[in-house]
Short mmCIF file of C-alpha atoms in Angstrom, two decimals:
data_model
loop_
_atom_site.label_atom_id
_atom_site.label_comp_id
_atom_site.label_asym_id
_atom_site.label_seq_id
_atom_site.Cartn_x
_atom_site.Cartn_y
_atom_site.Cartn_z
CA TYR A 49 0.00 0.00 0.00
CA GLY A 50 2.93 2.33 0.60
CA SER A 51 3.68 2.60 -3.09
CA ALA A 52 0.17 3.88 -3.77
CA ARG A 53 0.72 7.00 -1.63
CA SER A 54 2.35 10.11 -2.96
CA ALA A 55 5.48 11.38 -1.25
CA PRO A 56 3.67 14.35 0.45
CA SER A 57 0.94 11.99 1.74
CA ARG A 58 3.51 9.65 3.25
CA ARG A 59 5.22 12.56 4.99
CA ARG A 60 1.93 13.81 6.44
CA TRP A 61 1.01 10.28 7.59
CA ARG A 62 4.37 9.81 9.33
CA ALA A 63 4.12 13.21 10.97
CA ALA A 64 0.65 12.38 12.28
CA ARG A 65 1.97 9.16 13.83
CA ARG A 66 4.75 11.07 15.58
CA GLN A 67 2.37 13.72 16.90
CA PRO A 68 1.88 13.19 20.69
CA GLU A 69 -1.61 13.24 22.13
CA VAL A 70 -0.58 15.79 24.74
CA SER A 71 2.29 18.25 24.60
CA ALA A 72 5.11 17.72 27.08
CA SER A 73 4.41 21.06 28.73
CA MET A 74 0.75 20.32 29.44
CA ARG A 75 -0.07 19.85 33.12
CA ALA A 76 -2.24 16.94 34.16
CA GLN A 77 -5.95 17.65 33.98
CA ALA A 78 -8.95 15.43 34.60
CA ALA A 79 -12.07 15.96 32.53
CA PRO A 80 -15.16 13.90 31.68
CA VAL A 81 -15.69 13.02 28.03
CA GLY A 82 -18.86 12.23 26.15
CA SER A 83 -18.57 8.46 26.56
CA GLY A 84 -18.70 8.78 30.33
CA SER A 85 -15.01 7.98 30.75
CA VAL A 86 -12.51 9.98 32.77
CA VAL A 87 -9.42 11.05 30.84
CA VAL A 88 -6.38 12.33 32.71
CA ALA A 89 -3.85 14.13 30.54
CA GLY A 90 -0.22 14.24 31.59
CA GLU A 91 3.39 14.37 30.49
CA ARG A 92 3.34 11.05 28.63
CA GLY A 93 -0.12 11.19 27.13
CA THR A 94 -3.64 10.49 28.29
CA VAL A 95 -5.04 7.87 30.64
CA ARG A 96 -8.62 6.64 30.23
CA MET A 97 -10.00 5.15 33.43
CA GLY A 98 -13.58 4.05 32.67
CA ARG A 99 -17.17 5.24 32.89
CA THR A 100 -18.66 7.67 35.38
CA ASP A 101 -22.21 8.04 34.08
CA GLY A 102 -23.69 4.99 35.81
CA GLY A 103 -23.45 2.88 32.65
CA SER A 104 -23.10 -0.86 32.56
CA LYS A 105 -19.31 -0.74 32.68
CA ARG A 106 -17.76 -0.24 36.09
CA LEU A 107 -15.26 2.51 36.69
CA ARG A 108 -11.71 1.18 36.59
CA ALA A 109 -9.73 2.21 39.64
CA PRO A 110 -6.57 4.14 38.80
CA SER A 111 -3.38 2.12 39.00
CA MET A 112 0.23 2.93 39.76
CA ALA A 113 0.91 2.77 36.01
CA ASP A 114 -1.71 5.50 35.49
CA VAL A 115 0.04 7.70 38.08
CA ALA A 116 3.37 7.09 36.36
CA SER A 117 1.95 8.02 32.95
CA VAL A 118 0.45 11.26 34.23
CA ALA A 119 3.57 12.22 36.19
CA GLY A 120 5.91 11.36 33.32
CA VAL A 121 7.97 8.92 35.37
CA SER A 122 8.33 5.16 35.66
CA PRO A 123 6.11 2.99 37.92
CA GLN A 124 9.25 2.18 39.93
CA THR A 125 9.72 5.88 40.67
CA VAL A 126 6.08 6.15 41.78
CA SER A 127 6.64 3.20 44.10
CA ARG A 128 9.73 4.84 45.61
CA VAL A 129 7.84 8.07 46.23
CA LEU A 130 4.92 6.28 47.90
CA ARG A 131 7.34 4.35 50.11
CA GLY A 132 9.10 7.53 51.16
CA HIS A 133 12.40 6.47 49.59
CA PRO A 134 15.09 9.11 50.18
CA ASN A 135 16.70 8.83 46.72
CA VAL A 136 13.99 10.83 44.95
CA SER A 137 14.31 14.49 43.99
CA GLU A 138 11.87 16.98 45.44
CA VAL A 139 10.64 17.92 41.94
CA THR A 140 9.88 14.30 41.09
CA ARG A 141 8.20 13.76 44.44
CA LEU A 142 5.90 16.73 43.86
CA GLN A 143 5.09 15.53 40.33
CA VAL A 144 4.09 12.11 41.61
CA GLU A 145 2.06 13.51 44.52
CA ASP A 146 0.23 15.81 42.09
CA ALA A 147 -0.48 12.87 39.78
CA VAL A 148 -1.79 10.82 42.70
CA GLU A 149 -4.20 13.61 43.55
CA LYS A 150 -5.31 14.11 39.95
CA THR A 151 -5.96 10.41 39.30
CA GLY A 152 -7.43 9.65 42.71
CA TYR A 153 -5.05 6.73 43.13
CA ARG A 154 -5.28 4.89 46.45
CA ARG A 155 -2.65 2.43 47.52
CA THR A 156 -4.33 -0.78 48.70
CA GLY A 157 -3.33 -2.63 51.82
CA LEU A 158 -2.36 -5.63 49.71
CA ALA A 159 -0.02 -3.55 47.55
CA ARG A 160 1.52 -1.99 50.64
CA ALA A 161 2.04 -5.39 52.24
CA LEU A 162 3.74 -6.74 49.11
CA VAL A 163 6.25 -3.89 49.24
CA THR A 164 6.85 -3.57 52.99
CA GLY A 165 6.12 -7.13 54.09
CA ARG A 166 3.72 -5.76 56.73
CA SER A 167 -0.05 -5.27 56.59
CA MET A 168 -0.17 -3.09 59.74
CA THR A 169 -3.14 -5.21 60.85
CA LEU A 170 -3.55 -7.34 63.97
CA GLY A 171 -5.91 -10.29 64.09
CA VAL A 172 -8.09 -10.88 67.15
CA LEU A 173 -9.92 -14.16 67.75
CA THR A 174 -12.71 -13.80 70.30
CA HIS A 175 -15.43 -15.97 71.78
CA GLU A 176 -18.77 -14.62 70.59
CA SER A 177 -20.43 -13.32 73.73
CA ASP A 178 -22.34 -10.30 75.00
CA GLN A 179 -20.41 -10.31 78.28
CA TYR A 180 -18.66 -7.14 79.37
CA ALA A 181 -15.22 -8.78 79.53
CA ALA A 182 -15.19 -9.65 75.82
CA THR A 183 -16.27 -6.14 74.85
CA ALA A 184 -13.68 -4.58 77.15
CA ILE A 185 -10.92 -6.70 75.61
CA MET A 186 -11.83 -5.58 72.08
CA LEU A 187 -11.98 -1.92 73.14
CA GLY A 188 -8.56 -2.18 74.76
CA VAL A 189 -7.00 -3.95 71.77
CA ASN A 190 -8.45 -1.43 69.31
CA ARG A 191 -7.22 1.52 71.37
CA ALA A 192 -3.70 0.15 71.78
CA ALA A 193 -3.45 -0.84 68.10
CA ARG A 194 -4.68 2.54 66.88
CA GLU A 195 -2.11 4.38 69.01
CA ARG A 196 0.63 2.42 67.23
CA GLY A 197 -0.72 2.82 63.72
CA TYR A 198 -2.31 -0.62 63.41
CA PHE A 199 -5.78 -1.72 62.35
CA VAL A 200 -7.65 -4.64 63.90
CA SER A 201 -9.36 -7.48 62.08
CA ALA A 202 -11.59 -9.62 64.30
CA ALA A 203 -13.01 -13.11 63.97
CA GLY A 204 -15.41 -14.78 66.37
CA THR A 205 -16.11 -18.36 67.31
CA THR A 206 -18.96 -19.93 69.28
CA SER A 207 -16.92 -23.02 70.11
CA VAL A 208 -13.60 -23.53 71.88
CA SER A 209 -12.88 -26.80 70.09
CA PRO A 210 -9.47 -27.10 68.40
CA ALA A 211 -11.18 -27.29 64.99
CA ALA A 212 -13.14 -24.05 65.54
CA ILE A 213 -10.13 -22.16 66.86
CA THR A 214 -7.96 -23.44 64.00
CA ALA A 215 -10.55 -22.25 61.45
CA GLY A 216 -10.69 -18.80 63.09
CA VAL A 217 -6.92 -18.40 63.17
CA GLU A 218 -6.52 -19.57 59.57
CA HIS A 219 -9.17 -17.04 58.49
CA LEU A 220 -7.15 -14.23 60.09
CA ARG A 221 -3.87 -15.51 58.68
CA ASP A 222 -5.38 -15.50 55.21
CA GLN A 223 -5.87 -11.75 55.65
CA GLY A 224 -2.12 -11.31 56.14
CA VAL A 225 -2.21 -10.07 59.74
CA ASP A 226 1.14 -9.17 61.32
CA GLY A 227 0.25 -10.63 64.70
CA LEU A 228 -2.50 -12.51 66.49
CA ILE A 229 -4.35 -12.06 69.77
CA VAL A 230 -6.30 -15.09 70.95
CA ALA A 231 -9.00 -14.16 73.48
CA VAL A 232 -10.72 -17.54 73.84
CA PRO A 233 -10.09 -20.40 76.30
CA ILE A 234 -7.36 -22.67 74.95
CA TRP A 235 -7.26 -26.30 75.98
CA ASP A 236 -5.13 -27.78 73.20
CA GLU A 237 -1.71 -26.12 73.31
CA LEU A 238 -0.26 -28.27 70.53
CA ALA A 239 -3.07 -27.41 68.10
CA LEU A 240 -2.67 -23.70 68.82
CA GLY A 241 1.10 -23.94 68.33
CA ARG A 242 0.68 -25.59 64.94
CA VAL A 243 -1.82 -23.10 63.55
CA THR A 244 0.05 -20.00 64.82
CA ASN A 245 3.50 -21.25 63.83
CA GLY A 246 5.70 -18.33 62.75
CA LEU A 247 3.11 -15.68 63.68
CA PRO A 248 3.63 -13.53 66.80
CA THR A 249 0.78 -14.52 69.10
CA ALA A 250 -0.53 -13.38 72.47
CA VAL A 251 -3.09 -15.43 74.40
CA ILE A 252 -5.40 -13.65 76.82
CA ASP A 253 -6.28 -15.58 79.97
CA GLY A 254 -5.56 -19.08 78.73
CA ALA A 255 -2.96 -21.74 78.10
CA SER A 256 -0.51 -21.29 75.27
CA SER A 257 2.14 -22.97 73.24
CA SER A 258 5.76 -22.42 74.22
CA GLU A 259 6.15 -19.72 71.53
CA ASP A 260 3.23 -17.55 72.68
CA ASP A 261 2.99 -14.71 75.17
CA VAL A 262 0.24 -15.07 77.77
CA ILE A 263 -1.73 -12.17 79.24
CA ALA A 264 -3.59 -13.61 82.20
CA LEU A 265 -5.14 -12.72 85.52
CA ASP A 266 -3.76 -14.60 88.54
CA GLN A 267 -7.07 -16.10 89.60
CA GLU A 268 -5.68 -17.88 92.67
CA ARG A 269 -4.00 -14.79 94.09
CA SER A 270 -7.02 -12.63 93.33
CA GLY A 271 -9.32 -15.05 95.15
CA ARG A 272 -7.03 -15.19 98.16
CA LEU A 273 -6.75 -11.39 98.41
CA ALA A 274 -10.53 -10.96 98.19
CA THR A 275 -11.18 -13.64 100.80
CA GLU A 276 -8.59 -12.28 103.23
CA HIS A 277 -10.06 -8.80 102.84
CA LEU A 278 -13.57 -9.99 103.72
CA LEU A 279 -12.34 -12.03 106.68
CA SER A 280 -10.41 -9.01 107.98
CA LEU A 281 -13.68 -7.09 108.05
CA GLY A 282 -15.10 -9.62 110.55
CA HIS A 283 -17.06 -11.87 108.21
CA GLU A 284 -16.88 -15.47 109.40
CA THR A 285 -17.93 -17.12 106.13
CA VAL A 286 -17.08 -16.22 102.53
CA TRP A 287 -19.06 -17.81 99.72
CA HIS A 288 -17.76 -18.00 96.16
CA LEU A 289 -20.41 -18.16 93.42
#
């Protein structure tokens, strides 16, 4: 087909192919287009991210590659900026941050975990109950985790059988938690040790495997102190219900 074109036509065709969609000096802008898609224009061209008019097609979430295209850098550079890597110039950092804002990119917990090796999430296994103690434990765990920048993912069980506890722990491990808090009675230390192997684990008020930390109330000492206190007040009989 090339031989059928005249020389001027071939030159115009080649020039059109070389013509960029967006000039290098154009700043990134987001604007809706007639099809309902969102187009973000940047240094390396345009990025089309899906429909916004409630049509049958779902809006595609912006990706790191979209941010890179808008900022005019590589995806690796975007990753370094998002991780706070020191070997990034201030100009590049600002370009990437501006592109993140323009595209609406949000870094998922899974993506963050793949890069850092940490999900910043703690798993809590509780015994489903409306008792005050269980609620107080969850409130305390949530407060302490939040103060240290962690989120909490909870799972409940109505049984304290090894099978039920194993299923609950495996569910939390599948979510990539960094550590585990077991707030249910534990009777099978070996089963708990197998299912929590390699995962930092704290057991509240129960038995544990040799690798776990135990947070427990000294029931015997507490009972003795309470009884001695009542006897010292002149009571001759103390009943324990």
